[in-house]
PDB file of C-alpha atoms in Angstrom:
ATOM      1  CA  MET D1137     -15.122   1.344   2.202  1.00 92.00           C
ATOM      2  CA  VAL D1138     -12.151  -0.002   4.129  1.00 95.00           C
ATOM      3  CA  ARG D1139      -9.039   2.131   3.656  1.00 96.00           C
ATOM      4  CA  ILE D1140      -5.527   0.765   4.119  1.00 97.00           C
ATOM      5  CA  ALA D1141      -2.196   2.497   3.460  1.00 98.00           C
ATOM      6  CA  ILE D1142       0.801   0.353   2.556  1.00 97.00           C
ATOM      7  CA  ALA D1143       3.706   2.272   4.047  1.00 95.00           C
ATOM      8  CA  ASN D1144       7.305   2.108   5.137  1.00 92.00           C
ATOM      9  CA  GLN D1145       9.725   5.030   4.969  1.00 88.00           C
ATOM     10  CA  LYS D1146      12.455   2.666   3.776  1.00 87.00           C
ATOM     11  CA  GLY D1147      12.638   1.989   0.047  1.00 87.00           C
ATOM     12  CA  GLY D1148      13.022  -1.403  -1.589  1.00 88.00           C
ATOM     13  CA  VAL D1149      11.001  -3.348   0.973  1.00 91.00           C
ATOM     14  CA  GLY D1150       8.243  -4.513  -1.377  1.00 92.00           C
ATOM     15  CA  LYS D1151       5.550  -1.856  -0.829  1.00 95.00           C
ATOM     16  CA  THR D1152       4.532  -1.568  -4.466  1.00 97.00           C
ATOM     17  CA  THR D1153       4.769  -5.299  -5.113  1.00 96.00           C
ATOM     18  CA  THR D1154       2.551  -5.843  -2.077  1.00 97.00           C
ATOM     19  CA  ALA D1155       0.095  -3.146  -3.175  1.00 97.00           C
ATOM     20  CA  ILE D1156      -0.281  -4.539  -6.700  1.00 97.00           C
ATOM     21  CA  ASN D1157      -0.616  -8.167  -5.732  1.00 97.00           C
ATOM     22  CA  MET D1158      -2.811  -7.646  -2.679  1.00 97.00           C
ATOM     23  CA  ALA D1159      -5.151  -5.514  -4.784  1.00 98.00           C
ATOM     24  CA  THR D1160      -5.243  -8.234  -7.429  1.00 97.00           C
ATOM     25  CA  ALA D1161      -5.819 -11.012  -4.908  1.00 97.00           C
ATOM     26  CA  LEU D1162      -8.675  -9.107  -3.256  1.00 97.00           C
ATOM     27  CA  ALA D1163     -10.262  -8.372  -6.638  1.00 97.00           C
ATOM     28  CA  ALA D1164      -9.999 -12.062  -7.504  1.00 95.00           C
ATOM     29  CA  THR D1165     -12.114 -12.884  -4.442  1.00 93.00           C
ATOM     30  CA  GLY D1166     -14.891 -10.627  -5.744  1.00 94.00           C
ATOM     31  CA  TRP D1167     -14.033  -7.446  -3.864  1.00 95.00           C
ATOM     32  CA  LYS D1168     -14.251  -4.119  -5.686  1.00 96.00           C
ATOM     33  CA  VAL D1169     -10.824  -2.605  -5.173  1.00 97.00           C
ATOM     34  CA  LEU D1170      -9.426   0.908  -5.600  1.00 98.00           C
ATOM     35  CA  LEU D1171      -5.646   1.307  -5.625  1.00 98.00           C
ATOM     36  CA  ILE D1172      -4.239   4.822  -5.231  1.00 98.00           C
ATOM     37  CA  ASP D1173      -0.658   5.250  -6.448  1.00 98.00           C
ATOM     38  CA  LEU D1174       0.800   7.958  -4.204  1.00 97.00           C
ATOM     39  CA  ASP D1175       4.444   7.303  -5.097  1.00 96.00           C
ATOM     40  CA  PRO D1176       5.957   9.812  -7.586  1.00 95.00           C
ATOM     41  CA  GLN D1177       7.851   6.930  -9.203  1.00 95.00           C
ATOM     42  CA  GLY D1178       4.495   5.579 -10.370  1.00 96.00           C
ATOM     43  CA  ASN D1179       5.622   1.962 -10.214  1.00 96.00           C
ATOM     44  CA  ALA D1180       2.231   0.618  -9.156  1.00 97.00           C
ATOM     45  CA  SER D1181       0.696   2.256 -12.233  1.00 97.00           C
ATOM     46  CA  THR D1182       3.381   0.835 -14.516  1.00 96.00           C
ATOM     47  CA  GLY D1183       3.127  -2.556 -12.867  1.00 96.00           C
ATOM     48  CA  LEU D1184      -0.573  -2.679 -13.738  1.00 97.00           C
ATOM     49  CA  GLY D1185       0.082  -1.894 -17.388  1.00 95.00           C
ATOM     50  CA  LEU D1186      -0.689   1.845 -17.536  1.00 96.00           C
ATOM     51  CA  THR D1187       1.390   3.897 -19.959  1.00 93.00           C
ATOM     52  CA  GLN D1188       2.162   7.559 -19.370  1.00 91.00           C
ATOM     53  CA  GLY D1189      -0.422   8.423 -22.012  1.00 91.00           C
ATOM     54  CA  ASP D1190      -3.112   6.599 -20.039  1.00 91.00           C
ATOM     55  CA  ARG D1191      -2.619   8.845 -17.007  1.00 94.00           C
ATOM     56  CA  VAL D1192      -4.799  11.804 -17.980  1.00 92.00           C
ATOM     57  CA  ASN D1193      -5.659  12.682 -14.390  1.00 96.00           C
ATOM     58  CA  SER D1194      -3.496  11.374 -11.581  1.00 96.00           C
ATOM     59  CA  SER D1195      -3.120  11.399  -7.816  1.00 97.00           C
ATOM     60  CA  TYR D1196      -1.380  14.764  -8.264  1.00 97.00           C
ATOM     61  CA  ASP D1197      -4.553  16.214  -9.786  1.00 97.00           C
ATOM     62  CA  LEU D1198      -6.580  14.654  -6.979  1.00 97.00           C
ATOM     63  CA  LEU D1199      -4.446  16.294  -4.279  1.00 96.00           C
ATOM     64  CA  ILE D1200      -3.434  19.592  -5.857  1.00 96.00           C
ATOM     65  CA  ASN D1201      -5.993  20.468  -8.540  1.00 95.00           C
ATOM     66  CA  ASP D1202      -9.154  19.289  -6.742  1.00 94.00           C
ATOM     67  CA  VAL D1203     -10.072  16.957  -9.613  1.00 96.00           C
ATOM     68  CA  PRO D1204     -12.845  14.620  -8.361  1.00 96.00           C
ATOM     69  CA  LEU D1205     -11.799  11.071  -7.586  1.00 96.00           C
ATOM     70  CA  ALA D1206     -14.142   9.638 -10.222  1.00 95.00           C
ATOM     71  CA  ASP D1207     -12.281  11.609 -12.917  1.00 96.00           C
ATOM     72  CA  CYS D1208      -8.899  10.235 -11.863  1.00 97.00           C
ATOM     73  CA  ILE D1209      -9.837   6.555 -12.175  1.00 96.00           C
ATOM     74  CA  ASN D1210      -8.227   4.219 -14.699  1.00 97.00           C
ATOM     75  CA  GLN D1211      -9.403   0.701 -15.393  1.00 95.00           C
ATOM     76  CA  THR D1212      -6.826  -2.083 -15.159  1.00 96.00           C
ATOM     77  CA  LYS D1213      -6.493  -5.482 -16.794  1.00 93.00           C
ATOM     78  CA  VAL D1214      -7.726  -7.026 -13.542  1.00 96.00           C
ATOM     79  CA  PRO D1215     -11.539  -7.235 -13.294  1.00 96.00           C
ATOM     80  CA  GLY D1216     -12.749  -5.425 -10.187  1.00 97.00           C
ATOM     81  CA  LEU D1217      -9.538  -3.419  -9.761  1.00 98.00           C
ATOM     82  CA  GLU D1218      -9.357   0.311 -10.544  1.00 98.00           C
ATOM     83  CA  ILE D1219      -6.413   2.642 -10.011  1.00 98.00           C
ATOM     84  CA  VAL D1220      -5.661   6.311  -9.502  1.00 98.00           C
ATOM     85  CA  PRO D1221      -2.282   6.482 -11.256  1.00 98.00           C
ATOM     86  CA  ALA D1222       0.749   8.574 -10.348  1.00 97.00           C
ATOM     87  CA  THR D1223       2.843  10.784 -12.608  1.00 95.00           C
ATOM     88  CA  VAL D1224       6.164  12.562 -12.150  1.00 93.00           C
ATOM     89  CA  ASP D1225       4.200  15.730 -11.279  1.00 93.00           C
ATOM     90  CA  LEU D1226       3.622  14.173  -7.872  1.00 94.00           C
ATOM     91  CA  SER D1227       7.294  14.719  -7.026  1.00 92.00           C
ATOM     92  CA  GLY D1228       6.539  18.430  -6.596  1.00 93.00           C
ATOM     93  CA  ALA D1229       3.417  17.902  -4.531  1.00 93.00           C
ATOM     94  CA  GLU D1230       5.301  17.856  -1.220  1.00 90.00           C
ATOM     95  CA  VAL D1231       6.339  21.483  -1.769  1.00 93.00           C
ATOM     96  CA  GLU D1232       3.005  22.616  -3.219  1.00 95.00           C
ATOM     97  CA  LEU D1233       0.990  21.088  -0.374  1.00 94.00           C
ATOM     98  CA  VAL D1234       2.736  23.358   2.125  1.00 92.00           C
ATOM     99  CA  GLY D1235       0.748  26.275   0.736  1.00 91.00           C
ATOM    100  CA  PHE D1236      -2.660  24.663   1.329  1.00 91.00           C
ATOM    101  CA  GLU D1237      -4.823  24.957   4.380  1.00 88.00           C
ATOM    102  CA  GLU D1238      -5.412  21.562   6.004  1.00 89.00           C
ATOM    103  CA  ARG D1239      -2.643  20.206   3.802  1.00 94.00           C
ATOM    104  CA  THR D1240      -2.597  16.946   5.741  1.00 95.00           C
ATOM    105  CA  HIS D1241      -6.269  16.222   4.957  1.00 96.00           C
ATOM    106  CA  ARG D1242      -6.380  16.692   1.177  1.00 96.00           C
ATOM    107  CA  LEU D1243      -6.604  12.992   0.354  1.00 97.00           C
ATOM    108  CA  LYS D1244      -9.115  12.302   3.121  1.00 96.00           C
ATOM    109  CA  LYS D1245     -11.426  15.018   1.813  1.00 95.00           C
ATOM    110  CA  ALA D1246     -11.166  13.646  -1.718  1.00 95.00           C
ATOM    111  CA  LEU D1247     -12.079  10.144  -0.540  1.00 96.00           C
ATOM    112  CA  ASP D1248     -14.828  11.349   1.786  1.00 95.00           C
ATOM    113  CA  SER D1249     -16.516  13.269  -1.028  1.00 92.00           C
ATOM    114  CA  ALA D1250     -16.407  10.343  -3.462  1.00 88.00           C
ATOM    115  CA  ASP D1251     -18.915   7.546  -4.023  1.00 80.00           C
ATOM    116  CA  ASN D1252     -17.462   5.147  -1.494  1.00 72.00           C
ATOM    117  CA  GLY D1253     -20.138   2.593  -2.316  1.00 86.00           C
ATOM    118  CA  ARG D1254     -18.345   1.959  -5.600  1.00 92.00           C
ATOM    119  CA  TRP D1255     -15.548   0.063  -3.839  1.00 95.00           C
ATOM    120  CA  ASP D1256     -15.214  -2.347  -0.953  1.00 95.00           C
ATOM    121  CA  ILE D1257     -11.604  -1.501  -0.161  1.00 96.00           C
ATOM    122  CA  CYS D1258      -9.048   1.176  -0.982  1.00 97.00           C
ATOM    123  CA  LEU D1259      -5.310   0.454  -0.872  1.00 98.00           C
ATOM    124  CA  ILE D1260      -2.812   3.331  -1.003  1.00 98.00           C
ATOM    125  CA  ASP D1261       0.751   2.736  -2.190  1.00 98.00           C
ATOM    126  CA  CYS D1262       2.857   5.293  -0.291  1.00 96.00           C
ATOM    127  CA  PRO D1263       6.257   6.728  -1.231  1.00 95.00           C
ATOM    128  CA  PRO D1264       9.398   5.660   0.673  1.00 92.00           C
ATOM    129  CA  SER D1265       9.357   8.647   3.027  1.00 89.00           C
ATOM    130  CA  LEU D1266       7.408  10.128   5.916  1.00 87.00           C
ATOM    131  CA  GLY D1267       6.622  13.389   4.131  1.00 91.00           C
ATOM    132  CA  LEU D1268       3.315  15.069   3.340  1.00 94.00           C
ATOM    133  CA  LEU D1269       2.232  12.459   0.803  1.00 96.00           C
ATOM    134  CA  THR D1270       2.555   9.619   3.292  1.00 95.00           C
ATOM    135  CA  LEU D1271       1.025  11.825   5.982  1.00 95.00           C
ATOM    136  CA  ASN D1272      -2.005  12.458   3.740  1.00 97.00           C
ATOM    137  CA  ALA D1273      -2.381   8.708   3.301  1.00 97.00           C
ATOM    138  CA  MET D1274      -2.168   8.037   7.048  1.00 96.00           C
ATOM    139  CA  VAL D1275      -4.767  10.701   7.798  1.00 97.00           C
ATOM    140  CA  ALA D1276      -7.110   9.267   5.144  1.00 97.00           C
ATOM    141  CA  VAL D1277      -7.086   5.617   6.280  1.00 97.00           C
ATOM    142  CA  GLU D1278      -8.002   3.553   9.304  1.00 95.00           C
ATOM    143  CA  SER D1279      -5.177   1.044   9.036  1.00 96.00           C
ATOM    144  CA  LEU D1280      -1.607   0.512   7.884  1.00 96.00           C
ATOM    145  CA  MET D1281      -0.015  -2.520   6.336  1.00 97.00           C
ATOM    146  CA  VAL D1282       3.753  -2.374   6.762  1.00 96.00           C
ATOM    147  CA  PRO D1283       5.989  -4.443   4.466  1.00 95.00           C
ATOM    148  CA  LEU D1284       9.233  -5.199   6.282  1.00 94.00           C
ATOM    149  CA  GLN D1285      12.284  -6.599   4.542  1.00 91.00           C
ATOM    150  CA  CYS D1286      14.086  -9.307   6.486  1.00 86.00           C
ATOM    151  CA  GLU D1287      17.378  -7.484   6.955  1.00 82.00           C
ATOM    152  CA  PHE D1288      19.572  -6.139   9.749  1.00 76.00           C
ATOM    153  CA  PHE D1289      18.186  -2.584   9.951  1.00 76.00           C
ATOM    154  CA  ALA D1290      14.531  -3.611   9.682  1.00 74.00           C
ATOM    155  CA  LEU D1291      13.609  -3.092  13.329  1.00 75.00           C
ATOM    156  CA  GLU D1292      15.268   0.324  13.494  1.00 76.00           C
ATOM    157  CA  GLY D1293      13.187   1.612  10.564  1.00 77.00           C
ATOM    158  CA  LEU D1294      10.042   0.020  11.948  1.00 83.00           C
ATOM    159  CA  SER D1295      10.542   1.754  15.280  1.00 83.00           C
ATOM    160  CA  GLN D1296      10.681   5.134  13.533  1.00 84.00           C
ATOM    161  CA  LEU D1297       7.519   4.368  11.580  1.00 86.00           C
ATOM    162  CA  LEU D1298       5.619   3.314  14.698  1.00 89.00           C
ATOM    163  CA  GLN D1299       6.636   6.521  16.455  1.00 90.00           C
ATOM    164  CA  THR D1300       5.261   8.481  13.501  1.00 89.00           C
ATOM    165  CA  VAL D1301       2.007   6.536  13.685  1.00 92.00           C
ATOM    166  CA  GLU D1302       1.649   7.490  17.356  1.00 93.00           C
ATOM    167  CA  ARG D1303       2.173  11.177  16.534  1.00 93.00           C
ATOM    168  CA  ILE D1304      -0.391  11.064  13.736  1.00 93.00           C
ATOM    169  CA  ARG D1305      -2.866   9.268  15.982  1.00 94.00           C
ATOM    170  CA  ALA D1306      -2.431  11.934  18.631  1.00 95.00           C
ATOM    171  CA  ARG D1307      -2.712  14.938  16.309  1.00 94.00           C
ATOM    172  CA  PHE D1308      -4.676  14.015  13.198  1.00 93.00           C
ATOM    173  CA  ASN D1309      -6.301  10.576  13.139  1.00 95.00           C
ATOM    174  CA  ARG D1310      -7.270   8.796  16.353  1.00 95.00           C
ATOM    175  CA  GLN D1311      -8.602   5.839  14.342  1.00 93.00           C
ATOM    176  CA  LEU D1312      -5.215   4.979  12.800  1.00 95.00           C
ATOM    177  CA  SER D1313      -3.793   1.581  13.692  1.00 94.00           C
ATOM    178  CA  VAL D1314      -1.262  -0.879  12.336  1.00 94.00           C
ATOM    179  CA  MET D1315      -3.304  -3.743  10.909  1.00 94.00           C
ATOM    180  CA  GLY D1316      -0.261  -5.859  10.291  1.00 95.00           C
ATOM    181  CA  VAL D1317       3.416  -6.149   9.440  1.00 96.00           C
ATOM    182  CA  VAL D1318       4.276  -8.434   6.533  1.00 97.00           C
ATOM    183  CA  LEU D1319       7.761  -9.905   6.236  1.00 95.00           C
ATOM    184  CA  THR D1320       9.036  -9.629   2.658  1.00 95.00           C
ATOM    185  CA  MET D1321      12.012 -10.962   0.685  1.00 92.00           C
ATOM    186  CA  TYR D1322      12.079 -13.921   3.041  1.00 92.00           C
ATOM    187  CA  ASP D1323      14.886 -16.415   2.348  1.00 89.00           C
ATOM    188  CA  ARG D1324      14.805 -19.534   4.487  1.00 83.00           C
ATOM    189  CA  ARG D1325      18.386 -20.354   3.461  1.00 84.00           C
ATOM    190  CA  ASN D1326      19.617 -17.198   5.184  1.00 83.00           C
ATOM    191  CA  LYS D1327      20.080 -17.391   8.953  1.00 83.00           C
ATOM    192  CA  LEU D1328      19.735 -13.616   9.230  1.00 85.00           C
ATOM    193  CA  THR D1329      16.237 -13.842   7.756  1.00 88.00           C
ATOM    194  CA  GLU D1330      15.178 -16.247  10.493  1.00 88.00           C
ATOM    195  CA  GLN D1331      16.784 -14.062  13.158  1.00 88.00           C
ATOM    196  CA  VAL D1332      15.028 -10.888  11.953  1.00 87.00           C
ATOM    197  CA  SER D1333      11.727 -12.758  11.727  1.00 90.00           C
ATOM    198  CA  ASP D1334      12.102 -14.046  15.280  1.00 90.00           C
ATOM    199  CA  ASP D1335      13.028 -10.572  16.577  1.00 88.00           C
ATOM    200  CA  VAL D1336      10.091  -8.871  14.864  1.00 89.00           C
ATOM    201  CA  ARG D1337       7.614 -11.472  16.109  1.00 91.00           C
ATOM    202  CA  ALA D1338       9.052 -11.246  19.622  1.00 91.00           C
ATOM    203  CA  CYS D1339       8.578  -7.465  19.594  1.00 87.00           C
ATOM    204  CA  LEU D1340       5.196  -7.212  17.882  1.00 89.00           C
ATOM    205  CA  GLY D1341       3.530 -10.580  18.411  1.00 92.00           C
ATOM    206  CA  ASP D1342       0.233 -11.059  16.582  1.00 93.00           C
ATOM    207  CA  VAL D1343       0.627  -7.798  14.674  1.00 94.00           C
ATOM    208  CA  VAL D1344       2.973  -9.678  12.324  1.00 96.00           C
ATOM    209  CA  PHE D1345       1.184 -11.656   9.642  1.00 97.00           C
ATOM    210  CA  ASP D1346       1.761 -15.398   9.676  1.00 96.00           C
ATOM    211  CA  THR D1347       2.262 -15.347   5.905  1.00 97.00           C
ATOM    212  CA  VAL D1348       5.724 -14.339   4.679  1.00 96.00           C
ATOM    213  CA  ILE D1349       6.583 -13.215   1.141  1.00 96.00           C
ATOM    214  CA  PRO D1350       9.576 -15.134  -0.242  1.00 95.00           C
ATOM    215  CA  ARG D1351      12.310 -13.862  -2.506  1.00 92.00           C
ATOM    216  CA  ASN D1352      10.985 -14.824  -5.906  1.00 93.00           C
ATOM    217  CA  VAL D1353      12.208 -14.022  -9.409  1.00 94.00           C
ATOM    218  CA  ARG D1354       8.700 -14.037 -10.881  1.00 95.00           C
ATOM    219  CA  LEU D1355       7.630 -11.260  -8.501  1.00 95.00           C
ATOM    220  CA  SER D1356      10.468  -9.145  -9.922  1.00 93.00           C
ATOM    221  CA  GLU D1357       9.737 -10.022 -13.547  1.00 95.00           C
ATOM    222  CA  ALA D1358       6.001  -9.384 -13.541  1.00 96.00           C
ATOM    223  CA  PRO D1359       6.042  -5.523 -13.476  1.00 94.00           C
ATOM    224  CA  SER D1360       8.150  -5.391 -16.652  1.00 93.00           C
ATOM    225  CA  HIS D1361       5.220  -7.092 -18.391  1.00 95.00           C
ATOM    226  CA  GLY D1362       2.675  -4.686 -16.908  1.00 94.00           C
ATOM    227  CA  LEU D1363       1.054  -7.490 -14.961  1.00 96.00           C
ATOM    228  CA  PRO D1364       0.633  -8.470 -11.312  1.00 96.00           C
ATOM    229  CA  ALA D1365       2.546 -11.624 -10.434  1.00 96.00           C
ATOM    230  CA  LEU D1366      -0.795 -13.324  -9.731  1.00 95.00           C
ATOM    231  CA  ILE D1367      -1.617 -13.028 -13.431  1.00 95.00           C
ATOM    232  CA  TYR D1368       1.917 -13.345 -14.791  1.00 96.00           C
ATOM    233  CA  ASP D1369       2.482 -16.639 -12.972  1.00 96.00           C
ATOM    234  CA  TYR D1370      -0.175 -17.549 -10.439  1.00 93.00           C
ATOM    235  CA  ARG D1371       1.633 -20.763  -9.492  1.00 94.00           C
ATOM    236  CA  CYS D1372       4.930 -19.193  -8.412  1.00 96.00           C
ATOM    237  CA  SER D1373       5.756 -19.097  -4.709  1.00 96.00           C
ATOM    238  CA  GLY D1374       5.343 -15.323  -4.559  1.00 96.00           C
ATOM    239  CA  SER D1375       1.828 -15.428  -6.010  1.00 97.00           C
ATOM    240  CA  VAL D1376       0.792 -18.223  -3.675  1.00 97.00           C
ATOM    241  CA  ALA D1377       2.106 -16.225  -0.721  1.00 97.00           C
ATOM    242  CA  TYR D1378       0.128 -13.122  -1.700  1.00 97.00           C
ATOM    243  CA  ILE D1379      -3.039 -15.174  -2.063  1.00 96.00           C
ATOM    244  CA  ASP D1380      -2.462 -16.509   1.455  1.00 97.00           C
ATOM    245  CA  LEU D1381      -1.729 -12.996   2.719  1.00 97.00           C
ATOM    246  CA  ALA D1382      -4.948 -11.660   1.187  1.00 96.00           C
ATOM    247  CA  ARG D1383      -6.889 -14.398   2.929  1.00 95.00           C
ATOM    248  CA  GLU D1384      -5.218 -13.499   6.224  1.00 96.00           C
ATOM    249  CA  LEU D1385      -5.900  -9.787   5.664  1.00 96.00           C
ATOM    250  CA  ILE D1386      -9.588 -10.422   5.028  1.00 94.00           C
ATOM    251  CA  GLY D1387      -9.725 -12.235   8.343  1.00 94.00           C
ATOM    252  CA  ARG D1388      -8.487  -9.083  10.085  1.00 92.00           C
ATOM    253  CA  LEU D1389     -10.871  -6.674   8.349  1.00 87.00           C
ATOM    254  CA  PRO D1390     -14.020  -5.320   9.952  1.00 74.00           C
ATOM    255  CA  ASP D1391     -17.232  -6.605   8.407  1.00 64.00           C
ATOM    256  CA  ARG D1392     -17.698  -3.641   6.111  1.00 50.00           C
ATOM    257  CA  LYS D1393     -17.635  -5.165   2.633  1.00 52.00           C
ATOM    258  CA  VAL D1394     -20.146  -3.302   0.489  1.00 45.00           C
ATOM    259  CA  ALA D1395     -20.817  -5.662  -2.368  1.00 41.00           C
ATOM    260  CA  ALA D1396     -22.172  -9.152  -2.080  1.00 34.00           C
TER     261      ALA D1396
END
């Protein structure tokens, strides 16, 4: 099973929107997808139509209470897409994890002990911080996808994230790499957007995905209906962009798809 964390310590850059719609796009291609909501806000869970009552066992139980992964799974409205939801309990997990041995490896152990043949790919929606939850995600995966909003401070935040990746690679996970940076909230009418895009591509080259995610009202509306944008309005520019991004992501993946 391929494991990818969707991470950026800055909030409001499109992590959850990317997680939901990439998971949906991959499931639509026939991949069996697991999405782990590791953000205490639980927006990925809400955006896929899960109510609070649906979340019997959550990512908190997976990390803190040693509940097996299989018992934390919820089905979604998207065929081929399953989710480990998040609840508000996860907001206290950062403090509780400090008391555990190997606190940075809790998620990795949970995934390693599960039936990985059940899924082709696991996406993890990380919180907007570089705390223990995000650290657990980075230790558990091989690759990162980094959504980057096209704004003035984008490169500064990205530099901090890349430094963190290097530290984690050195201490905890030598396999960790940045699979790609995806430019989000892209507005071709804004000169600053073009300037940030040019700067990021000049710095990182091929690491940046060719596909950009535009500012799009339908992407913002879809979560309020408990649906991915690809189902809410598959013809909108945001949905089309995520389909293109999924295709580009598949081209960067190792040949480790389990199911035919």
